[in-house]
Short mmCIF file of C-alpha atoms and ligand atoms in Angstrom, two decimals:
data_model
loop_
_atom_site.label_atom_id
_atom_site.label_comp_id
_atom_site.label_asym_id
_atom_site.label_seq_id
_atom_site.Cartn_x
_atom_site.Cartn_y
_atom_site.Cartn_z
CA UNK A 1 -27.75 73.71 97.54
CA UNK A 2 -26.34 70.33 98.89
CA UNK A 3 -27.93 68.90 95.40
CA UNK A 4 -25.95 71.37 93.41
CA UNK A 5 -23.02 70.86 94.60
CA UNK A 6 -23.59 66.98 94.15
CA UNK A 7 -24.71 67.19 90.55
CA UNK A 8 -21.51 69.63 89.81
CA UNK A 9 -19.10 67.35 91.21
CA UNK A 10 -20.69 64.72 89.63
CA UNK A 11 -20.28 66.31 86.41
CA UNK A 12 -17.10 67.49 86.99
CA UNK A 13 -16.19 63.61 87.33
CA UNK A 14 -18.04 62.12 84.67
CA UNK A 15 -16.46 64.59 81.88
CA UNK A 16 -12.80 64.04 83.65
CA UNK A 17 -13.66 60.23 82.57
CA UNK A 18 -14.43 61.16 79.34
CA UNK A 19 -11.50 62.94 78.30
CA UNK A 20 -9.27 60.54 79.88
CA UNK A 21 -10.16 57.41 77.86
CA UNK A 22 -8.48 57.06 74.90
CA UNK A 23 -8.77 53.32 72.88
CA UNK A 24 -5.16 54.83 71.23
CA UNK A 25 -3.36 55.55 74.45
CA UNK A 26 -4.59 52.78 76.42
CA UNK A 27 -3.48 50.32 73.67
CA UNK A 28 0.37 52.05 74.10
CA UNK A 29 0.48 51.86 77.23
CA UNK A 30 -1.53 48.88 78.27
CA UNK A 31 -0.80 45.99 75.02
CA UNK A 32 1.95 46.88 73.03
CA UNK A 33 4.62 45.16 74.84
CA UNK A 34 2.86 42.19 74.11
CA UNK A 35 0.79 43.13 71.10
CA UNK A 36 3.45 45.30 69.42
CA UNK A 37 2.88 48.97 68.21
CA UNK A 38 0.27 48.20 65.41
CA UNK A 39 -1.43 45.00 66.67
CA UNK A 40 0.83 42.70 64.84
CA UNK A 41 2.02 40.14 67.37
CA UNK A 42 5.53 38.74 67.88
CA UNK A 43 6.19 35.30 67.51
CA UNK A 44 6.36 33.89 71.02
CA UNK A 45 5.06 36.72 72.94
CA UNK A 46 1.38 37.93 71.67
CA UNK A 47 -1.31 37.03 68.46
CA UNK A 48 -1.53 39.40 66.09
CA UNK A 49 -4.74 41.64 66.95
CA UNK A 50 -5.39 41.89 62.73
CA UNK A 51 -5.65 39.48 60.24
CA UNK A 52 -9.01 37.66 58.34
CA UNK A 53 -9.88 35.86 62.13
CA UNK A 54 -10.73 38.94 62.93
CA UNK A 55 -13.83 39.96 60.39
CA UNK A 56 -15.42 37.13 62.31
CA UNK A 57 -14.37 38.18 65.77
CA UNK A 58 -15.08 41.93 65.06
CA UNK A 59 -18.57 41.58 64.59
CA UNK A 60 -18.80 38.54 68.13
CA UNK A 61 -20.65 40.94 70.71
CA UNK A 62 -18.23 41.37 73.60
CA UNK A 63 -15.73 39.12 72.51
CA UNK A 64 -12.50 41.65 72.62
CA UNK A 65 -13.89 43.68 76.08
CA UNK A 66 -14.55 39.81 77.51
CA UNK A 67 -10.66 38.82 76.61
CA UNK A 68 -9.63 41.99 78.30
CA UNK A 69 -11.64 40.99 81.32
CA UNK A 70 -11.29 37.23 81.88
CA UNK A 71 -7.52 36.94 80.00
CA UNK A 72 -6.72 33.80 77.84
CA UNK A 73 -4.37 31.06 77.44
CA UNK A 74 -4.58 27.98 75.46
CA UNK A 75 -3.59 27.42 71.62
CA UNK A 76 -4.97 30.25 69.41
CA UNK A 77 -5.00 29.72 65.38
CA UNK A 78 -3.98 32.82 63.26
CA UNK A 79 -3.08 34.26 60.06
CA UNK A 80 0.73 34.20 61.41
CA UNK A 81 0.22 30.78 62.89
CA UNK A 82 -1.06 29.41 65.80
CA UNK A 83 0.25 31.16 69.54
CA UNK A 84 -0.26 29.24 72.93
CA UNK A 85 0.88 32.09 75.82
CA UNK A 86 -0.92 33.62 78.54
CA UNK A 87 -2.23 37.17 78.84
CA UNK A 88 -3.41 38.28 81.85
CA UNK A 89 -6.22 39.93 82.76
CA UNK A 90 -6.74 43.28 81.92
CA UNK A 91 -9.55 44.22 84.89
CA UNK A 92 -7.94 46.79 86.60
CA UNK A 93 -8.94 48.88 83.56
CA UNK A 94 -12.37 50.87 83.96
CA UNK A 95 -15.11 49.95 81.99
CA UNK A 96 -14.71 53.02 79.35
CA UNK A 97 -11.21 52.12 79.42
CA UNK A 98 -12.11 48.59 78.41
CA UNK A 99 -14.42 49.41 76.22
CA UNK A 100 -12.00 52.11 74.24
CA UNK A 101 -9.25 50.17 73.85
CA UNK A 102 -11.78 47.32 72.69
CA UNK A 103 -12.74 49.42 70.17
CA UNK A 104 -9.91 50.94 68.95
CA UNK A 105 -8.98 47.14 68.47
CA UNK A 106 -11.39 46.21 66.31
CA UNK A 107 -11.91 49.56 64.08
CA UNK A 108 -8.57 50.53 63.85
CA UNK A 109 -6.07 47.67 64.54
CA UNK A 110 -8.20 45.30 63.00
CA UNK A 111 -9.46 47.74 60.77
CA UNK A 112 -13.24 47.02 60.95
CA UNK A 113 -14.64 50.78 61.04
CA UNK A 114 -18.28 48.80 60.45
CA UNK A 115 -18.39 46.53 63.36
CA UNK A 116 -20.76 47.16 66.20
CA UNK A 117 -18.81 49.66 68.62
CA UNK A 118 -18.60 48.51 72.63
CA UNK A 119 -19.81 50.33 75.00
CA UNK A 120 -19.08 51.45 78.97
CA UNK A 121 -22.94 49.63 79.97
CA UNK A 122 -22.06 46.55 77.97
CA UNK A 123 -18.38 46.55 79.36
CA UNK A 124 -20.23 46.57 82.99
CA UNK A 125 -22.38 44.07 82.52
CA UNK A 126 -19.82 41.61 81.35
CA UNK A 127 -17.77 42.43 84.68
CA UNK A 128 -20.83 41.72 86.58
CA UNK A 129 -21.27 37.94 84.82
CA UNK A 130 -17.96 37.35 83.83
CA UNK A 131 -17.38 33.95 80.93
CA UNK A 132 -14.49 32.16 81.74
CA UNK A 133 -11.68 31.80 79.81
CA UNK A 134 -12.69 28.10 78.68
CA UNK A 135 -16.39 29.83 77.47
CA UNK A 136 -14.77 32.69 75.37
CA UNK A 137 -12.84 30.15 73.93
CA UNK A 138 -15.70 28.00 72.74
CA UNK A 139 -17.01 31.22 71.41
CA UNK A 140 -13.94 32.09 69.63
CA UNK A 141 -13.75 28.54 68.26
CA UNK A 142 -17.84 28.63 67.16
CA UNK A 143 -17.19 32.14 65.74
CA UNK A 144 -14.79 30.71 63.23
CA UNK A 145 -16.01 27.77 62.27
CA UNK A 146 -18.98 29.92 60.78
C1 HEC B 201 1.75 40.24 78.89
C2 HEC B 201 1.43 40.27 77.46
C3 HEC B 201 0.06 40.75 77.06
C4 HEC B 201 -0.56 41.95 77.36
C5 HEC B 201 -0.05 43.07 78.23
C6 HEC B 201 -1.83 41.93 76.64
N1 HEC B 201 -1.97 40.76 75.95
FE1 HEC B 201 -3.53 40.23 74.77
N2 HEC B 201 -2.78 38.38 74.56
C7 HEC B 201 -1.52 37.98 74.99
C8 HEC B 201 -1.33 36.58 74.66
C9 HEC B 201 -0.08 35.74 74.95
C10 HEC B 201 -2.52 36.14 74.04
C11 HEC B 201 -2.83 34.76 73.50
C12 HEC B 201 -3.08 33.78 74.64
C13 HEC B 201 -3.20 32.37 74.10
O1 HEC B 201 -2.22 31.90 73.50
O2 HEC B 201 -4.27 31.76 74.28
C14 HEC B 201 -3.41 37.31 73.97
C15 HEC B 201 -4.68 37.31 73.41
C16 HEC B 201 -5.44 38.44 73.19
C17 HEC B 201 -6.71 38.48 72.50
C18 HEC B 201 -7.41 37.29 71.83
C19 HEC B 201 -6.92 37.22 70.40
C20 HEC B 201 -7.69 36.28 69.52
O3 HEC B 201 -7.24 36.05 68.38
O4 HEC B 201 -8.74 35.77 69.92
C21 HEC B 201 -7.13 39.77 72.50
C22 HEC B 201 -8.41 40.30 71.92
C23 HEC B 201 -6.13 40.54 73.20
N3 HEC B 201 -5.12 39.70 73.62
C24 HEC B 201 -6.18 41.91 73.38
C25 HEC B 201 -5.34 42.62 74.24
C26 HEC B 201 -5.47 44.02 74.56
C27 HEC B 201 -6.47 44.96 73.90
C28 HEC B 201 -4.55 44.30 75.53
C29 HEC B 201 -4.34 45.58 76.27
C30 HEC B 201 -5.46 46.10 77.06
C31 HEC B 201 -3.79 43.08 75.76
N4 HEC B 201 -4.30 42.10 74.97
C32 HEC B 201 -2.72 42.98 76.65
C33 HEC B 201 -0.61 38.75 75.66
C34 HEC B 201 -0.85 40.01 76.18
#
């Protein structure tokens, strides 16, 4: 009996979690005062989260869910020129959440429906060996020098 009840709740939990994450409403409500409504940037503020950088970065495992996590500063090189602000971290977000918004990022802002979607486990795993800003950068930097 005491199982049932365990494995109901549980249930009852893990499908709350699931219809809360949303990559669309976490982006609103989490980036878009930096990142602006469709990912565009703002000079001064945010990159844009589009542009050709991104058909290299799209397809970097963990490179937007590792942002999210460890935050970045330092000058960035874009389409709309090059940004040097700080974003913090994003790690009060759950992994799902991370890994939605992450998504949603790189299939829809972006607009790379192909690239390899992230995923809660992978998400977790990062959290659990975090890269530090100065190592996503070199992988940023290697990505686009390809
Ligand atoms: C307080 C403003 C702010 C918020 C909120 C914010 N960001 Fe950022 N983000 C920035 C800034 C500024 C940079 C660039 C930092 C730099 O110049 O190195 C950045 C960089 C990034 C990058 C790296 C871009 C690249 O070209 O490599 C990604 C990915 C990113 N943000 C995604 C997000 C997502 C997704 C969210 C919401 C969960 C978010 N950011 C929330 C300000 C913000």
């Amino acid at each position: 009996m005491r199982t049932l009840i365990l494995l109901a709740t549980l249930l009852a939990g893990a499908t709350a979690q699931a219809q809360q994450v949303n990559g669309a409403e976490i982006y609103k409500s989490s980036c878009a005062m930096c990142h602006q409504d469709q990912g565009q940037g703002a000079a001064g503020v945010a990159p844009p989260l589009k542009g050709s950088h991104w058909g290299k970065l799209s397809r970097v495992p963990g490179y937007a869910p590792g942002v999210l996590l460890a935050g970045m500063h330092g000058p960035i090189s874009t389409d709309e020129g090059t940004f040097n602000g700080v974003m913090p971290t994003q790690n009060r977000l759950t992994d799902g959440e991370i890994a939605a918004v992450a998504n949603y990022l790189v299939h829809d802002l972006a607009g790379h429906k192909d690239a390899p979607a992230a995923t809660a486990d992978e998400v977790a795993t990062l959290r659990a060996k975090p890269l530090s800003v100065a190592q996503w950068r070199a992988v940023r930097k290697q990505a686009l020098a390809k």
